[in-house]
Coordinates of C-alpha atoms and ligand atoms in Angstrom, one line a residue:
M1 CA 53.2 92.1 87.1
S2 CA 53.1 94.6 89.9
D3 CA 53.6 98.3 89.4
E4 CA 56.2 98.5 92.2
P5 CA 59.3 100.3 90.9
L6 CA 62.2 97.9 90.6
P7 CA 65.0 98.3 93.2
P8 CA 67.8 100.1 91.5
R9 CA 70.4 97.7 90.1
T10 CA 73.5 99.2 88.7
A11 CA 75.7 98.0 85.8
A12 CA 79.0 99.3 84.5
V13 CA 79.6 99.4 80.8
I14 CA 83.3 99.5 80.0
P15 CA 84.1 100.5 76.4
A16 CA 87.4 98.8 75.7
A17 CA 87.4 98.4 71.9
G18 CA 89.7 101.2 71.0
R19 CA 93.1 100.6 69.3
G20 CA 95.1 103.1 71.4
V21 CA 96.7 104.8 68.4
R22 CA 98.1 107.6 70.5
L23 CA 99.8 105.1 72.8
G24 CA 101.8 103.8 69.8
P25 CA 102.1 100.4 68.2
G26 CA 101.2 97.3 70.1
A27 CA 98.2 95.4 71.4
P28 CA 94.8 97.1 71.7
K29 CA 95.2 99.7 74.5
A30 CA 92.9 97.9 77.0
L31 CA 95.1 94.8 76.8
R32 CA 98.4 96.6 77.5
A33 CA 99.9 95.7 80.8
L34 CA 100.3 98.0 83.9
N35 CA 102.7 96.3 86.3
G36 CA 102.0 93.0 84.6
T37 CA 98.2 93.2 84.6
P38 CA 96.2 94.3 81.6
M39 CA 94.6 97.7 81.9
L40 CA 91.2 96.3 81.3
V41 CA 91.5 94.0 84.3
H42 CA 92.4 96.9 86.5
A43 CA 89.3 98.8 85.2
V44 CA 87.0 95.8 85.7
R45 CA 88.3 95.5 89.3
A46 CA 87.8 99.2 89.8
M47 CA 84.1 98.9 88.9
A48 CA 83.6 95.6 90.8
A49 CA 85.0 97.3 93.9
S50 CA 81.8 99.2 94.3
R51 CA 79.2 97.2 96.3
A52 CA 76.5 98.7 94.2
V53 CA 77.7 97.3 90.9
S54 CA 76.2 93.9 90.1
L55 CA 77.1 93.6 86.5
V56 CA 80.1 94.7 84.4
V57 CA 79.6 94.7 80.6
V58 CA 83.0 94.8 78.8
V59 CA 82.9 96.0 75.2
A60 CA 85.9 94.3 73.6
P61 CA 87.7 94.8 70.3
P62 CA 85.3 93.4 67.7
E63 CA 87.7 91.0 65.9
E64 CA 86.6 87.5 66.9
A65 CA 90.0 86.5 68.2
A66 CA 90.3 89.6 70.3
T67 CA 86.8 89.3 71.8
A68 CA 87.6 85.7 72.7
A69 CA 90.9 86.7 74.2
V70 CA 89.1 89.2 76.4
R71 CA 86.5 86.6 77.5
N72 CA 89.3 84.2 78.4
L73 CA 91.3 86.8 80.3
L74 CA 88.3 87.8 82.4
T75 CA 87.2 84.3 83.3
E76 CA 90.5 84.1 85.2
V77 CA 90.0 87.2 87.2
A78 CA 88.7 86.8 90.8
L79 CA 85.8 89.1 91.4
P80 CA 83.3 89.4 94.3
D81 CA 80.3 87.0 94.1
R82 CA 77.9 89.9 93.7
T83 CA 79.5 90.8 90.3
D84 CA 78.7 89.2 86.9
V85 CA 80.8 89.9 83.8
V86 CA 79.6 89.9 80.2
V87 CA 81.8 90.5 77.2
V88 CA 80.4 91.9 73.9
P89 CA 82.1 93.0 70.7
G90 CA 82.6 96.7 70.2
G91 CA 82.2 99.0 67.2
E92 CA 84.1 101.5 65.0
T93 CA 83.6 104.4 67.4
R94 CA 83.4 104.8 71.2
Q95 CA 79.8 105.8 70.8
E96 CA 79.0 102.7 68.9
S97 CA 80.8 100.6 71.4
V98 CA 78.8 102.1 74.3
R99 CA 75.6 101.5 72.4
R100 CA 76.5 97.8 72.0
G101 CA 77.2 97.6 75.7
L102 CA 73.8 99.2 76.5
D103 CA 72.1 96.6 74.2
A104 CA 73.5 93.8 76.4
L105 CA 71.9 95.1 79.6
P106 CA 69.2 92.9 81.3
D107 CA 65.8 94.6 82.0
D108 CA 66.3 95.0 85.7
I109 CA 69.2 97.4 85.4
T110 CA 68.1 100.9 86.2
I111 CA 71.4 102.8 86.7
V112 CA 74.3 102.6 84.2
L113 CA 77.9 103.7 84.6
V114 CA 80.0 104.1 81.5
H115 CA 83.7 103.8 82.3
D116 CA 86.7 104.0 80.0
A117 CA 89.0 100.9 80.1
A118 CA 91.6 103.6 79.6
R119 CA 91.0 104.9 83.2
P120 CA 92.1 101.8 85.1
L121 CA 92.9 103.4 88.4
V122 CA 89.8 105.3 89.4
P123 CA 89.2 104.9 93.2
V124 CA 86.1 103.2 94.4
D125 CA 85.0 106.4 96.3
T126 CA 84.7 108.2 93.0
V127 CA 82.6 105.4 91.6
D128 CA 80.3 105.4 94.6
S129 CA 79.9 109.1 94.7
V130 CA 78.7 109.0 91.0
I131 CA 76.2 106.3 91.8
E132 CA 74.9 108.1 94.8
A133 CA 74.3 111.3 92.8
V134 CA 72.2 109.3 90.3
R135 CA 70.3 107.6 93.1
D136 CA 69.6 111.1 94.5
G137 CA 67.8 111.9 91.3
A138 CA 70.3 113.3 88.8
P139 CA 69.7 111.7 85.3
A140 CA 73.4 112.2 84.4
V141 CA 76.4 112.6 86.6
V142 CA 80.0 113.3 85.5
P143 CA 83.1 113.3 87.7
A144 CA 85.4 116.1 86.8
L145 CA 88.3 118.2 88.0
P146 CA 89.3 121.9 87.7
L147 CA 92.0 122.5 85.1
A148 CA 95.6 123.2 85.8
D149 CA 96.3 124.8 82.4
T150 CA 94.5 127.8 80.9
V151 CA 92.6 126.8 77.8
K152 CA 92.4 128.7 74.5
E153 CA 90.0 128.2 71.7
V154 CA 91.8 128.5 68.3
V155 CA 91.2 128.1 64.7
P156 CA 92.8 124.7 64.1
G157 CA 95.6 124.9 61.5
E158 CA 98.1 122.6 59.9
R159 CA 100.3 120.7 62.4
G160 CA 103.0 123.0 63.7
E161 CA 101.7 126.2 62.1
P162 CA 100.7 129.1 64.3
E163 CA 97.0 129.1 65.1
P164 CA 94.9 132.2 65.7
V165 CA 93.3 132.5 69.1
V166 CA 89.6 133.0 69.2
A167 CA 88.8 133.1 72.9
T168 CA 90.1 132.3 76.4
P169 CA 87.4 130.8 78.5
E170 CA 87.6 131.7 82.2
R171 CA 89.5 128.8 83.7
A172 CA 87.6 128.7 87.0
R173 CA 84.4 127.8 85.1
L174 CA 86.0 124.9 83.2
R175 CA 86.2 121.2 84.3
A176 CA 88.0 118.3 82.7
V177 CA 85.6 115.4 82.8
Q178 CA 86.4 111.8 83.7
T179 CA 84.6 108.5 84.0
P180 CA 82.7 106.6 85.3
Q181 CA 79.8 108.8 84.1
G182 CA 76.6 107.7 85.7
F183 CA 73.1 107.7 84.2
D184 CA 69.5 106.8 84.7
R185 CA 69.3 104.0 82.2
D186 CA 66.3 105.2 80.2
T187 CA 67.8 108.7 79.8
L188 CA 71.1 107.3 78.5
V189 CA 69.4 104.9 76.0
R190 CA 67.2 107.7 74.8
A191 CA 70.2 110.0 74.4
H192 CA 72.0 107.4 72.3
G193 CA 69.0 106.8 70.2
A194 CA 68.5 110.5 69.5
V195 CA 72.0 111.0 68.0
E196 CA 72.6 107.7 66.4
A197 CA 71.4 108.9 63.0
Q198 CA 73.8 111.8 63.0
G199 CA 76.9 109.6 62.4
E200 CA 79.4 111.5 64.6
D201 CA 81.5 110.1 67.5
A202 CA 80.6 111.4 70.9
T203 CA 83.6 110.9 73.1
D204 CA 81.4 111.8 76.1
C205 CA 78.0 110.2 76.8
A206 CA 76.9 113.0 79.1
G207 CA 77.2 115.4 76.1
L208 CA 74.4 113.4 74.4
V209 CA 72.2 113.8 77.4
E210 CA 72.9 117.6 77.4
R211 CA 71.6 117.7 73.8
L212 CA 68.3 116.1 75.0
G213 CA 68.0 119.1 77.2
Q214 CA 68.3 117.0 80.4
R215 CA 70.2 118.1 83.5
V216 CA 73.8 116.9 83.7
V217 CA 75.7 117.5 87.0
V218 CA 79.4 117.4 87.9
V219 CA 80.7 115.8 91.1
P220 CA 84.4 115.9 92.2
G221 CA 86.6 113.5 90.2
H222 CA 90.0 112.2 91.3
E223 CA 93.5 112.7 89.9
E224 CA 94.0 108.9 89.8
A225 CA 91.1 108.7 87.4
F226 CA 93.2 110.1 84.6
K227 CA 93.0 108.5 81.1
V228 CA 95.9 106.5 79.8
T229 CA 96.3 108.1 76.4
R230 CA 100.0 108.7 75.6
P231 CA 103.2 106.7 76.5
L232 CA 104.0 109.0 79.5
D233 CA 100.6 108.1 81.0
L234 CA 101.8 104.5 81.3
V235 CA 104.7 105.7 83.4
L236 CA 102.4 107.7 85.7
A237 CA 99.9 104.7 86.0
E238 CA 102.7 102.3 87.0
A239 CA 104.0 104.9 89.5
V240 CA 100.5 105.2 91.1
L241 CA 100.3 101.4 91.3
A242 CA 103.7 101.2 92.9
R243 CA 102.7 103.9 95.5
R244 CA 99.5 101.9 96.3
R245 CA 101.5 98.8 96.8
A246 CA 104.0 100.5 99.1
N247 CA 101.2 102.1 101.1
D248 CA 99.4 98.7 101.4
G249 CA 102.6 97.3 102.9
F250 CA 102.4 99.5 106.0
Ligands
CTP1 N1 86.7 102.8 72.7 C1 85.9 101.8 72.3 N2 85.5 101.7 71.0 C2 86.1 102.5 70.0 C3 87.0 103.5 70.4 C4 87.3 103.7 71.8 O1 85.3 101.1 73.1 N3 85.8 102.2 68.7 C5 87.1 103.0 74.1 C6 88.5 102.8 74.4 O2 88.9 101.4 74.4 C7 88.8 103.5 75.6 C8 87.7 104.6 75.7 O3 86.8 104.3 74.6 O4 88.6 102.7 76.8 C9 88.2 106.0 75.5 O5 88.8 106.1 74.3 P1 90.3 106.5 74.0 O6 91.0 106.9 75.2 O7 90.3 107.5 72.8 O8 91.0 105.1 73.5 P2 91.4 104.7 72.1 O9 90.4 105.1 71.1 O10 91.7 103.2 72.2 O11 92.8 105.5 71.9 P3 93.2 106.4 70.6 O12 92.1 107.4 70.4 O13 94.5 106.9 70.9 O14 93.2 105.3 69.4
MG2 MG1 89.9 107.2 70.7

């Protein structure tokens, strides 16, 4: 064994094991179609579009049939030769699903992206700028956008009841974070290990790194990296795809 540092190899972990409760009844969210193609396939292609990404780890719904269905689905997807795909079963929470994805990484991966299957339309330039910031030395990188709405902190009450306002953070200092979030692999694995015992669901991997006291930086996100969460988001996503198709035609 030499002590030479390994050349950075990048993997993308795609948590796709959620049910999509807020989207309403139907198949698991990642398997819902956008213009005829499952959201997960769009998300895998979005990661594989980056020349830096050599492995995509998809974390599928854990039921045996669902994991098998995802595996079958992805064998039919044409990807660049440089990109391998692995499918593993997910867990009860996003955090648990991400951890299972991290467990599946081979030793030579040094940079990890974590990307929601529910953000199928992220442009490759956003993916590449996240990877570049990690290569430049940031242990954790988050794409994010300024907010359109002013945000208020409240004391949450019963649904529909008036809620007292506690504070109004200055909007210019706030960012809405997206994925892919990019990490130095060791930092992310340590961050997950440190909070695992606490039994809560972190919806944001970078938050775990912040708790370690490590530096997290924000780079510009993209409006097309929005998360498909509610039914109206499906309409927007299909409109974005239709616009891309029209533009490609010229
Ligand atoms: N996710 C996961 N494992 C879970 C829960 C969520 O891999 N146990 C993934 C989802 O598949 C999604 C991403 O985490 O790609 C972001 O989660 P979210 O948008 O909340 O998706 P769901 O949990 O599926 O949606 P909902 O909260 O409405 O049920
Ligand atoms: Mg969820």
